[in-house]
Steps between C-alpha positions, in 0.01 A plus 500: 500500500622860417323646798566415866295214630283661760248355744349597830725473806215347714138395492267766634149634540386856448161638580325841428151620505364690190138640537411256773632190299789310641759406249766243626793402283675168597819460301742196487801364325429173304696281271225323312137554382395222742646693795317812369167327485561358858565846631190636338295226635632562856404876480157409373454260792593770760282751326190299423273780580671754277318639203788435273841334491669618195845390394797506256834328474815487304724188489822430326823686429335664208154503643388218265189431722271785558146464638246747647139489620233755570307261717164668452614856453417679176725357219846657504464698828688263728719222366665705228585801728653254755706332216603843374630598846711185508632588160578851587708387788692262271469221754491131412359179658236694709130451559284771634135455622295812579195435721218742498233535771237725346406806715184602326638777271560420137829625363432478135742339242777764537478493876520115506801507268681757731408308822634163383813648327588721803437230756735264308770777451488581882532118588803479283657802668426351827655160411820659372713380192800284475706421199582141433853460350601151343850403633721206445752355763854492377727245666863616507768262597835640607806394700533598857758758412251685271204467747549822694576701179189362339274592810657850497417531121144374556441756781651787302267418205192448713462143401288298757659173630249223512727255692831323506621142494858400614685201358821470309407850373236752599175522314323839545156546363375851408166635379520685169222678312440300175558821290848540660619135468728532199662823630559365861652182360741695270607727769567218753704313239704801408551618868627152610698420184286207416603325830148415603224275382141621445189304465139612479256363758126536582291809435294697748296826508629782716232730631597867553278807611397700197 
């Protein structure tokens, strides 16, 4: 992906009252459509007496799966505004359910669109955002004589040590952003005159506040 992979930092619930109607947005991270449907069902179960439980979700690195529902509200006044709020925040693998308890005053189509959109946006702000960066583990094998210089180099270049194993030589594992892999490898090889061995290990997602 060309853009940062963003998602919410935590699951949260945000509530506001608009012209006596209660709007409650429950937002959560999910990794599959099945998880999204389970979350929607759980919110519906908790809010059985609500007038509406409208929702939208986007799943996949490129938002391949997108669904939305007005759940009885006039067509296009709830599900799409919720979905558009998720898109505007550029977040991925997220489901949002906006529950409405009708307060007796009709809002009109424009009022409903604003209410569902704004409630979702405020929930996103409350949840906070994190950036997920794909990293690989590089395993660097060096002699004991080069171990301290290697650790010094890693510290100077802000490369996080994941762990170490001691045997005939020392194997130091570090986390490296996938986009930096080639550059980091080349610099290590040049700095230590090709006197180290580098192998690529597992991958992980590192989450940092955005």
